[in-house]
PDB file of C-alpha atoms in Angstrom:
ATOM      1  CA  MET A 409     184.048 -74.830 -96.267  1.00 47.00           C
ATOM      2  CA  GLY A 410     186.927 -73.902 -98.812  1.00 47.00           C
ATOM      3  CA  ARG A 411     184.433 -72.777-101.445  1.00 48.00           C
ATOM      4  CA  VAL A 412     182.419 -71.066 -99.661  1.00 42.00           C
ATOM      5  CA  ARG A 413     185.498 -68.543 -98.122  1.00 47.00           C
ATOM      6  CA  ALA A 414     186.630 -68.257-101.876  1.00 45.00           C
ATOM      7  CA  VAL A 415     183.023 -67.030-102.754  1.00 44.00           C
ATOM      8  CA  MET A 416     183.171 -64.762-100.000  1.00 45.00           C
ATOM      9  CA  VAL A 417     186.411 -63.188-100.884  1.00 45.00           C
ATOM     10  CA  LEU A 418     186.460 -62.923-104.786  1.00 45.00           C
ATOM     11  CA  PRO A 419     184.089 -60.703-105.130  1.00 50.00           C
ATOM     12  CA  SER A 420     185.571 -58.422-102.677  1.00 50.00           C
ATOM     13  CA  LEU A 421     188.634 -58.583-104.614  1.00 43.00           C
ATOM     14  CA  TRP A 422     187.015 -57.435-107.527  1.00 44.00           C
ATOM     15  CA  CYS A 423     185.679 -54.796-105.600  1.00 54.00           C
ATOM     16  CA  TYR A 424     188.753 -53.451-104.481  1.00 48.00           C
ATOM     17  CA  GLU A 425     190.737 -53.650-107.477  1.00 53.00           C
ATOM     18  CA  ASP A 426     188.113 -52.052-109.571  1.00 62.00           C
ATOM     19  CA  ALA A 427     187.559 -49.088-106.792  1.00 69.00           C
ATOM     20  CA  TYR A 428     191.405 -48.677-107.381  1.00 69.00           C
ATOM     21  CA  SER A 429     191.160 -48.553-111.298  1.00 75.00           C
ATOM     22  CA  ARG A 430     188.210 -45.900-110.934  1.00 75.00           C
ATOM     23  CA  SER A 431     190.222 -43.789-108.419  1.00 80.00           C
ATOM     24  CA  PHE A 432     193.584 -44.223-111.051  1.00 78.00           C
ATOM     25  CA  ALA A 433     191.614 -43.123-114.096  1.00 80.00           C
ATOM     26  CA  ARG A 434     189.743 -40.177-112.329  1.00 83.00           C
ATOM     27  CA  SER A 435     193.343 -38.858-111.247  1.00 85.00           C
ATOM     28  CA  VAL A 436     194.617 -39.507-115.088  1.00 84.00           C
ATOM     29  CA  LEU A 437     191.237 -37.618-116.145  1.00 86.00           C
ATOM     30  CA  GLY A 438     191.870 -34.455-113.759  1.00 85.00           C
ATOM     31  CA  PHE A 439     195.575 -34.409-114.835  1.00 89.00           C
ATOM     32  CA  LEU A 440     194.735 -34.706-118.561  1.00 88.00           C
ATOM     33  CA  GLY A 441     192.185 -31.696-117.855  1.00 87.00           C
ATOM     34  CA  PHE A 442     195.024 -29.275-117.132  1.00 89.00           C
ATOM     35  CA  ILE A 443     197.044 -30.978-119.666  1.00 91.00           C
ATOM     36  CA  PHE A 444     193.829 -29.879-122.462  1.00 91.00           C
ATOM     37  CA  TRP A 445     194.061 -26.497-121.569  1.00 90.00           C
ATOM     38  CA  GLY A 446     197.955 -25.920-121.813  1.00 89.00           C
ATOM     39  CA  THR A 447     198.054 -27.742-124.935  1.00 90.00           C
ATOM     40  CA  ALA A 448     195.079 -25.878-126.228  1.00 91.00           C
ATOM     41  CA  VAL A 449     197.328 -22.780-126.147  1.00 92.00           C
ATOM     42  CA  ALA A 450     200.617 -24.119-127.653  1.00 91.00           C
ATOM     43  CA  LEU A 451     198.285 -25.359-130.601  1.00 92.00           C
ATOM     44  CA  MET A 452     197.136 -22.351-131.223  1.00 93.00           C
ATOM     45  CA  LEU A 453     199.809 -20.478-131.210  1.00 92.00           C
ATOM     46  CA  GLY A 454     201.041 -22.717-133.838  1.00 91.00           C
ATOM     47  CA  GLY A 455     197.643 -22.542-135.891  1.00 91.00           C
ATOM     48  CA  VAL A 456     198.266 -18.657-135.695  1.00 92.00           C
ATOM     49  CA  SER A 457     201.841 -19.033-137.026  1.00 90.00           C
ATOM     50  CA  VAL A 458     201.090 -20.811-139.884  1.00 89.00           C
ATOM     51  CA  ILE A 459     198.143 -18.638-141.128  1.00 90.00           C
ATOM     52  CA  LEU A 460     200.450 -15.724-140.662  1.00 89.00           C
ATOM     53  CA  MET A 461     203.163 -17.234-142.286  1.00 86.00           C
ATOM     54  CA  PHE A 462     201.333 -18.081-145.459  1.00 84.00           C
ATOM     55  CA  LYS A 463     199.214 -14.443-145.359  1.00 84.00           C
ATOM     56  CA  ASN A 464     203.033 -12.337-145.161  1.00 82.00           C
ATOM     57  CA  TYR A 465     204.387 -14.613-148.342  1.00 81.00           C
ATOM     58  CA  ARG A 466     201.099 -15.256-150.117  1.00 79.00           C
ATOM     59  CA  TYR A 467     203.034 -13.733-153.390  1.00 78.00           C
ATOM     60  CA  LEU A 468     204.955 -17.466-152.794  1.00 80.00           C
ATOM     61  CA  PHE A 469     202.396 -19.518-152.103  1.00 77.00           C
ATOM     62  CA  GLN A 470     199.302 -19.004-154.347  1.00 72.00           C
ATOM     63  CA  GLU A 471     197.316 -21.718-153.317  1.00 75.00           C
ATOM     64  CA  PRO A 472     194.971 -20.395-150.723  1.00 74.00           C
ATOM     65  CA  TYR A 473     194.345 -24.084-148.815  1.00 80.00           C
ATOM     66  CA  LEU A 474     197.782 -24.141-147.924  1.00 82.00           C
ATOM     67  CA  SER A 475     196.813 -22.805-144.365  1.00 86.00           C
ATOM     68  CA  LEU A 476     194.262 -25.439-143.861  1.00 89.00           C
ATOM     69  CA  PRO A 477     196.486 -26.854-141.058  1.00 90.00           C
ATOM     70  CA  GLY A 478     196.484 -23.536-139.476  1.00 90.00           C
ATOM     71  CA  TRP A 479     192.749 -23.575-139.218  1.00 93.00           C
ATOM     72  CA  LEU A 480     192.314 -26.779-138.305  1.00 92.00           C
ATOM     73  CA  ALA A 481     194.606 -26.331-135.667  1.00 93.00           C
ATOM     74  CA  LEU A 482     192.852 -23.443-134.474  1.00 93.00           C
ATOM     75  CA  VAL A 483     189.328 -25.600-134.133  1.00 93.00           C
ATOM     76  CA  THR A 484     191.238 -27.985-132.370  1.00 93.00           C
ATOM     77  CA  ALA A 485     192.566 -25.351-129.530  1.00 93.00           C
ATOM     78  CA  LEU A 486     189.056 -24.166-129.386  1.00 93.00           C
ATOM     79  CA  ALA A 487     187.472 -28.047-128.868  1.00 92.00           C
ATOM     80  CA  LEU A 488     190.173 -28.593-126.622  1.00 92.00           C
ATOM     81  CA  LEU A 489     188.837 -25.918-124.156  1.00 91.00           C
ATOM     82  CA  PRO A 490     185.410 -27.503-123.169  1.00 91.00           C
ATOM     83  CA  THR A 491     187.113 -30.981-123.296  1.00 91.00           C
ATOM     84  CA  GLY A 492     189.466 -30.163-120.746  1.00 89.00           C
ATOM     85  CA  VAL A 493     186.749 -28.764-118.595  1.00 89.00           C
ATOM     86  CA  LEU A 494     184.571 -32.127-118.832  1.00 89.00           C
ATOM     87  CA  ALA A 495     187.749 -33.683-117.883  1.00 88.00           C
ATOM     88  CA  ALA A 496     188.352 -32.177-114.609  1.00 87.00           C
ATOM     89  CA  SER A 497     184.415 -32.718-113.962  1.00 86.00           C
ATOM     90  CA  ILE A 498     184.283 -35.905-114.559  1.00 85.00           C
ATOM     91  CA  SER A 499     187.208 -36.483-112.376  1.00 80.00           C
ATOM     92  CA  VAL A 500     185.342 -35.135-109.370  1.00 81.00           C
ATOM     93  CA  LYS A 501     181.845 -36.172-110.361  1.00 80.00           C
ATOM     94  CA  CYS A 502     180.824 -38.832-112.615  1.00 72.00           C
ATOM     95  CA  SER A 503     178.045 -37.937-114.984  1.00 75.00           C
ATOM     96  CA  ARG A 504     176.607 -40.376-117.894  1.00 79.00           C
ATOM     97  CA  ASN A 505     175.853 -37.106-119.854  1.00 83.00           C
ATOM     98  CA  GLN A 506     179.224 -35.487-119.355  1.00 84.00           C
ATOM     99  CA  GLN A 507     181.058 -38.751-119.749  1.00 85.00           C
ATOM    100  CA  GLY A 508     179.032 -39.212-123.156  1.00 85.00           C
ATOM    101  CA  THR A 509     179.807 -35.910-124.459  1.00 88.00           C
ATOM    102  CA  PHE A 510     183.604 -36.277-123.235  1.00 90.00           C
ATOM    103  CA  MET A 511     183.826 -39.500-125.985  1.00 90.00           C
ATOM    104  CA  TYR A 512     182.215 -37.795-128.564  1.00 92.00           C
ATOM    105  CA  LEU A 513     184.654 -34.389-128.322  1.00 92.00           C
ATOM    106  CA  LEU A 514     187.576 -36.986-127.851  1.00 92.00           C
ATOM    107  CA  LEU A 515     186.249 -38.293-131.466  1.00 92.00           C
ATOM    108  CA  LEU A 516     185.912 -35.021-132.682  1.00 93.00           C
ATOM    109  CA  LEU A 517     189.400 -33.577-131.743  1.00 93.00           C
ATOM    110  CA  LEU A 518     191.018 -37.064-132.805  1.00 92.00           C
ATOM    111  CA  CYS A 519     189.675 -36.614-136.066  1.00 93.00           C
ATOM    112  CA  LEU A 520     190.630 -33.118-136.682  1.00 92.00           C
ATOM    113  CA  GLU A 521     194.338 -33.723-135.151  1.00 90.00           C
ATOM    114  CA  MET A 522     194.454 -36.873-137.380  1.00 92.00           C
ATOM    115  CA  SER A 523     194.031 -34.515-140.736  1.00 91.00           C
ATOM    116  CA  SER A 524     195.752 -31.433-139.477  1.00 91.00           C
ATOM    117  CA  ALA A 525     198.735 -33.534-138.976  1.00 90.00           C
ATOM    118  CA  ALA A 526     198.715 -35.187-142.367  1.00 91.00           C
ATOM    119  CA  LEU A 527     198.307 -32.454-143.863  1.00 89.00           C
ATOM    120  CA  ALA A 528     201.043 -30.424-142.377  1.00 89.00           C
ATOM    121  CA  ARG A 529     203.852 -33.161-143.210  1.00 87.00           C
ATOM    122  CA  SER A 530     202.504 -33.389-146.570  1.00 86.00           C
ATOM    123  CA  TYR A 531     202.645 -29.483-147.298  1.00 83.00           C
ATOM    124  CA  CYS A 532     205.881 -29.356-145.679  1.00 82.00           C
ATOM    125  CA  VAL A 533     207.698 -31.217-148.434  1.00 79.00           C
ATOM    126  CA  ARG A 534     205.231 -30.050-151.146  1.00 79.00           C
ATOM    127  CA  THR A 535     205.567 -25.852-150.410  1.00 80.00           C
ATOM    128  CA  ALA A 536     209.747 -26.718-149.664  1.00 74.00           C
ATOM    129  CA  ALA A 537     209.993 -28.049-152.901  1.00 73.00           C
ATOM    130  CA  GLN A 538     208.159 -25.486-154.835  1.00 80.00           C
ATOM    131  CA  LEU A 539     209.984 -22.465-152.761  1.00 83.00           C
ATOM    132  CA  GLU A 540     213.267 -22.295-154.851  1.00 80.00           C
ATOM    133  CA  SER A 541     211.106 -21.852-158.052  1.00 82.00           C
ATOM    134  CA  ALA A 542     209.243 -19.262-156.864  1.00 82.00           C
ATOM    135  CA  ILE A 543     211.678 -17.054-154.722  1.00 82.00           C
ATOM    136  CA  SER A 544     214.181 -17.518-158.237  1.00 80.00           C
ATOM    137  CA  TYR A 545     211.082 -16.015-159.986  1.00 80.00           C
ATOM    138  CA  LEU A 546     210.708 -13.121-157.898  1.00 79.00           C
ATOM    139  CA  VAL A 547     214.704 -12.061-158.213  1.00 79.00           C
ATOM    140  CA  HIS A 548     214.444 -12.405-162.003  1.00 77.00           C
ATOM    141  CA  GLN A 549     211.119 -10.348-162.178  1.00 73.00           C
ATOM    142  CA  HIS A 550     212.327  -7.690-159.629  1.00 69.00           C
ATOM    143  CA  ASN A 551     212.751  -4.022-160.970  1.00 62.00           C
ATOM    144  CA  TRP A 552     216.396  -4.209-160.519  1.00 57.00           C
ATOM    145  CA  THR A 553     217.728  -1.036-159.454  1.00 53.00           C
ATOM    146  CA  CYS A 554     220.617   0.453-157.233  1.00 48.00           C
ATOM    147  CA  SER A 555     218.628   3.572-156.504  1.00 46.00           C
ATOM    148  CA  GLN A 556     219.153   5.064-152.559  1.00 43.00           C
ATOM    149  CA  ASP A 557     215.816   4.335-151.468  1.00 43.00           C
ATOM    150  CA  PRO A 558     214.678   0.372-150.833  1.00 44.00           C
ATOM    151  CA  GLY A 559     212.350  -1.144-153.181  1.00 43.00           C
ATOM    152  CA  ASN A 560     208.584  -2.364-151.941  1.00 51.00           C
ATOM    153  CA  SER A 561     208.522  -5.364-153.780  1.00 73.00           C
ATOM    154  CA  ALA A 562     207.816  -8.797-152.848  1.00 77.00           C
ATOM    155  CA  VAL A 563     211.484 -10.018-152.642  1.00 82.00           C
ATOM    156  CA  ASP A 564     212.497  -7.074-150.737  1.00 82.00           C
ATOM    157  CA  VAL A 565     209.924  -7.520-148.618  1.00 82.00           C
ATOM    158  CA  ILE A 566     211.264 -10.937-147.746  1.00 85.00           C
ATOM    159  CA  GLN A 567     214.890 -10.024-147.646  1.00 84.00           C
ATOM    160  CA  ARG A 568     214.222  -7.360-145.014  1.00 84.00           C
ATOM    161  CA  LYS A 569     212.159  -9.534-142.814  1.00 85.00           C
ATOM    162  CA  LEU A 570     214.310 -12.627-142.873  1.00 85.00           C
ATOM    163  CA  HIS A 571     217.561 -10.766-143.031  1.00 86.00           C
ATOM    164  CA  CYS A 572     218.714 -12.736-146.398  1.00 86.00           C
ATOM    165  CA  CYS A 573     220.331 -11.913-149.435  1.00 85.00           C
ATOM    166  CA  GLY A 574     219.010 -13.431-153.119  1.00 83.00           C
ATOM    167  CA  VAL A 575     217.912 -17.041-153.433  1.00 85.00           C
ATOM    168  CA  HIS A 576     221.134 -18.922-152.128  1.00 85.00           C
ATOM    169  CA  ASN A 577     223.196 -15.679-151.572  1.00 84.00           C
ATOM    170  CA  TYR A 578     223.875 -12.196-153.035  1.00 81.00           C
ATOM    171  CA  THR A 579     225.539 -13.681-156.291  1.00 82.00           C
ATOM    172  CA  ASP A 580     222.274 -14.844-157.245  1.00 79.00           C
ATOM    173  CA  TRP A 581     221.340 -11.067-157.855  1.00 80.00           C
ATOM    174  CA  LEU A 582     224.590 -10.690-160.161  1.00 77.00           C
ATOM    175  CA  LYS A 583     223.025 -13.253-162.278  1.00 75.00           C
ATOM    176  CA  ALA A 584     219.784 -11.931-162.335  1.00 67.00           C
ATOM    177  CA  SER A 585     221.012  -8.473-163.163  1.00 63.00           C
ATOM    178  CA  SER A 586     219.730  -6.891-166.532  1.00 56.00           C
ATOM    179  CA  LEU A 587     223.285  -4.541-166.055  1.00 53.00           C
ATOM    180  CA  CYS A 588     226.201  -6.174-167.681  1.00 52.00           C
ATOM    181  CA  HIS A 589     228.456  -5.230-164.904  1.00 51.00           C
ATOM    182  CA  PRO A 590     226.177  -4.467-161.888  1.00 62.00           C
ATOM    183  CA  THR A 591     228.339  -2.682-158.802  1.00 67.00           C
ATOM    184  CA  CYS A 592     225.371  -2.994-156.057  1.00 76.00           C
ATOM    185  CA  VAL A 593     222.298  -5.514-155.105  1.00 79.00           C
ATOM    186  CA  PRO A 594     218.989  -4.238-153.546  1.00 81.00           C
ATOM    187  CA  GLU A 595     219.603  -2.598-150.369  1.00 80.00           C
ATOM    188  CA  SER A 596     217.052  -5.106-148.530  1.00 81.00           C
ATOM    189  CA  CYS A 597     220.028  -7.023-148.753  1.00 83.00           C
ATOM    190  CA  CYS A 598     222.022  -4.767-146.073  1.00 84.00           C
ATOM    191  CA  LYS A 599     222.471  -5.595-142.278  1.00 82.00           C
ATOM    192  CA  GLU A 600     220.338  -3.686-140.112  1.00 77.00           C
ATOM    193  CA  ASN A 601     223.225  -2.782-138.205  1.00 76.00           C
ATOM    194  CA  HIS A 602     224.784  -0.713-141.186  1.00 72.00           C
ATOM    195  CA  SER A 603     222.461   1.956-141.654  1.00 71.00           C
ATOM    196  CA  LEU A 604     224.628   3.673-144.596  1.00 74.00           C
ATOM    197  CA  CYS A 605     224.762   0.488-146.709  1.00 78.00           C
ATOM    198  CA  THR A 606     223.647   0.976-150.098  1.00 75.00           C
ATOM    199  CA  GLY A 607     224.013  -2.625-151.469  1.00 75.00           C
ATOM    200  CA  ASP A 608     227.291  -1.804-152.887  1.00 76.00           C
ATOM    201  CA  LEU A 609     229.147  -5.125-153.842  1.00 76.00           C
ATOM    202  CA  GLY A 610     232.644  -3.369-153.072  1.00 76.00           C
ATOM    203  CA  HIS A 611     231.619  -3.669-148.624  1.00 78.00           C
ATOM    204  CA  VAL A 612     230.109  -7.245-148.984  1.00 80.00           C
ATOM    205  CA  GLU A 613     230.479  -7.500-145.310  1.00 81.00           C
ATOM    206  CA  GLN A 614     227.460  -5.324-144.856  1.00 81.00           C
ATOM    207  CA  LEU A 615     225.091  -7.634-146.923  1.00 84.00           C
ATOM    208  CA  SER A 616     223.396 -10.310-145.245  1.00 84.00           C
ATOM    209  CA  GLU A 617     225.338 -13.768-146.081  1.00 81.00           C
ATOM    210  CA  GLU A 618     222.528 -16.384-146.170  1.00 85.00           C
ATOM    211  CA  GLY A 619     220.210 -16.832-148.785  1.00 84.00           C
ATOM    212  CA  CYS A 620     216.158 -16.507-148.469  1.00 86.00           C
ATOM    213  CA  LEU A 621     215.632 -20.327-149.377  1.00 86.00           C
ATOM    214  CA  LYS A 622     217.047 -21.773-146.659  1.00 87.00           C
ATOM    215  CA  LYS A 623     215.616 -19.361-144.407  1.00 87.00           C
ATOM    216  CA  LEU A 624     212.149 -20.088-145.742  1.00 88.00           C
ATOM    217  CA  LYS A 625     212.395 -23.867-145.719  1.00 87.00           C
ATOM    218  CA  ASP A 626     213.140 -23.636-142.104  1.00 87.00           C
ATOM    219  CA  GLN A 627     210.784 -21.260-141.113  1.00 87.00           C
ATOM    220  CA  LEU A 628     207.818 -23.376-143.192  1.00 87.00           C
ATOM    221  CA  CYS A 629     209.012 -26.584-141.934  1.00 87.00           C
ATOM    222  CA  PHE A 630     209.002 -25.551-138.260  1.00 90.00           C
ATOM    223  CA  SER A 631     205.828 -24.261-138.223  1.00 89.00           C
ATOM    224  CA  MET A 632     204.430 -27.505-139.802  1.00 89.00           C
ATOM    225  CA  LEU A 633     206.276 -29.886-137.921  1.00 89.00           C
ATOM    226  CA  TYR A 634     205.415 -27.770-135.101  1.00 92.00           C
ATOM    227  CA  ILE A 635     201.158 -28.747-136.046  1.00 92.00           C
ATOM    228  CA  PHE A 636     202.317 -31.962-136.824  1.00 91.00           C
ATOM    229  CA  TRP A 637     204.144 -33.335-133.441  1.00 92.00           C
ATOM    230  CA  SER A 638     201.640 -31.450-131.610  1.00 91.00           C
ATOM    231  CA  CYS A 639     198.525 -33.107-133.046  1.00 91.00           C
ATOM    232  CA  THR A 640     200.242 -36.496-133.005  1.00 91.00           C
ATOM    233  CA  VAL A 641     201.252 -36.388-128.946  1.00 91.00           C
ATOM    234  CA  LEU A 642     197.771 -34.781-128.508  1.00 92.00           C
ATOM    235  CA  SER A 643     196.015 -37.922-130.159  1.00 92.00           C
ATOM    236  CA  ILE A 644     197.941 -40.333-127.606  1.00 92.00           C
ATOM    237  CA  LEU A 645     196.640 -38.296-124.765  1.00 92.00           C
ATOM    238  CA  GLU A 646     193.427 -38.158-125.846  1.00 91.00           C
ATOM    239  CA  LEU A 647     193.264 -42.376-126.643  1.00 92.00           C
ATOM    240  CA  LEU A 648     194.799 -42.459-122.724  1.00 91.00           C
ATOM    241  CA  ALA A 649     191.640 -39.926-121.748  1.00 91.00           C
ATOM    242  CA  ALA A 650     189.140 -42.339-123.512  1.00 89.00           C
ATOM    243  CA  VAL A 651     190.242 -45.393-121.967  1.00 88.00           C
ATOM    244  CA  SER A 652     190.473 -43.440-118.469  1.00 86.00           C
ATOM    245  CA  ASN A 653     186.737 -42.491-119.097  1.00 86.00           C
ATOM    246  CA  GLY A 654     186.080 -45.819-120.371  1.00 84.00           C
ATOM    247  CA  ILE A 655     186.971 -47.636-116.964  1.00 83.00           C
ATOM    248  CA  LEU A 656     184.711 -45.243-115.060  1.00 82.00           C
ATOM    249  CA  MET A 657     181.704 -45.631-117.643  1.00 80.00           C
ATOM    250  CA  ARG A 658     182.138 -49.769-117.340  1.00 74.00           C
ATOM    251  CA  ARG A 659     179.523 -51.271-115.195  1.00 54.00           C
ATOM    252  CA  GLN A 660     180.613 -53.569-111.913  1.00 42.00           C
ATOM    253  CA  PRO A 661     177.701 -55.590-111.644  1.00 43.00           C
ATOM    254  CA  LEU A 662     179.580 -57.990-109.067  1.00 41.00           C
ATOM    255  CA  CYS A 663     180.367 -55.091-106.991  1.00 44.00           C
ATOM    256  CA  GLU A 664     176.447 -54.336-106.666  1.00 42.00           C
ATOM    257  CA  LEU A 665     175.648 -58.299-105.469  1.00 41.00           C
ATOM    258  CA  HIS A 666     176.126 -56.585-101.831  1.00 45.00           C
ATOM    259  CA  ILE A 667     174.698 -60.055-100.534  1.00 41.00           C
ATOM    260  CA  LEU A 668     177.595 -62.478-101.581  1.00 42.00           C
ATOM    261  CA  ASP A 669     179.624 -60.443 -99.055  1.00 47.00           C
ATOM    262  CA  SER A 670     177.143 -60.287 -96.067  1.00 46.00           C
ATOM    263  CA  TYR A 671     177.074 -61.914 -93.093  1.00 44.00           C
ATOM    264  CA  ILE A 672     173.823 -63.193 -93.420  1.00 42.00           C
ATOM    265  CA  PHE A 673     174.314 -64.692 -96.723  1.00 41.00           C
ATOM    266  CA  SER A 674     177.233 -66.754 -95.137  1.00 47.00           C
ATOM    267  CA  GLN A 675     175.501 -68.004 -91.983  1.00 50.00           C
ATOM    268  CA  ASP A 676     172.821 -69.211 -94.297  1.00 47.00           C
ATOM    269  CA  TYR A 677     175.368 -71.186 -96.902  1.00 42.00           C
ATOM    270  CA  ARG A 678     176.868 -72.846 -93.738  1.00 47.00           C
ATOM    271  CA  TYR A 679     173.873 -74.499 -92.701  1.00 45.00           C
TER     272      TYR A 679
END
């Protein structure tokens, strides 16, 4: 008699646990669907910032492929949008076609994100090491002048955009100057709140204190590490989504054998 009850109760417990896990998986997928949409926007902003940074400072970075992590982040963000739609749809109504497509998209996203994260980490270290020599070259090649009009050279553009002066500070201009006793630095070193500044070394307080190298390194590494950590976190969330989708795709044959839990079966087995 005890064995009969065990045979009757065990399938019911399995069905109950399966129903609970499927319900939890649906909730997780619905939540991750909205998360994917939000992270798609954040990742798109990160990709655009990397692309624009290398475009604005293309005279410092000669290799065109350095912006590749940004383009990969953009492609990943675009692929996240339909992935989020599928996740939300599967959480409401399961469809084998949708679940299979969802798995393929997750696999594609994992490949894109791992590639983007690896490139972003590698390029952050590589380009940061090349920046000092690149900026120093621009400073030494600058058409040094103390004219009233600011120059339009590459280094002037950098100094105006980043509000910096020289490689490490304004003294780098004194070493690079062709004059024996320079009395000024380029006007692009002037702070914005000093409209009458001409780069005169007699008014050092009017010049930007920080060098361009540190600011460029900080901006570069921030953009690259933003993509790196965004892709890493997204990969973890996508693995969670894949597990949840796998739970919904898994068949439960014992739950389909309703005869084991029926009153007729129990009566026949008793006799």
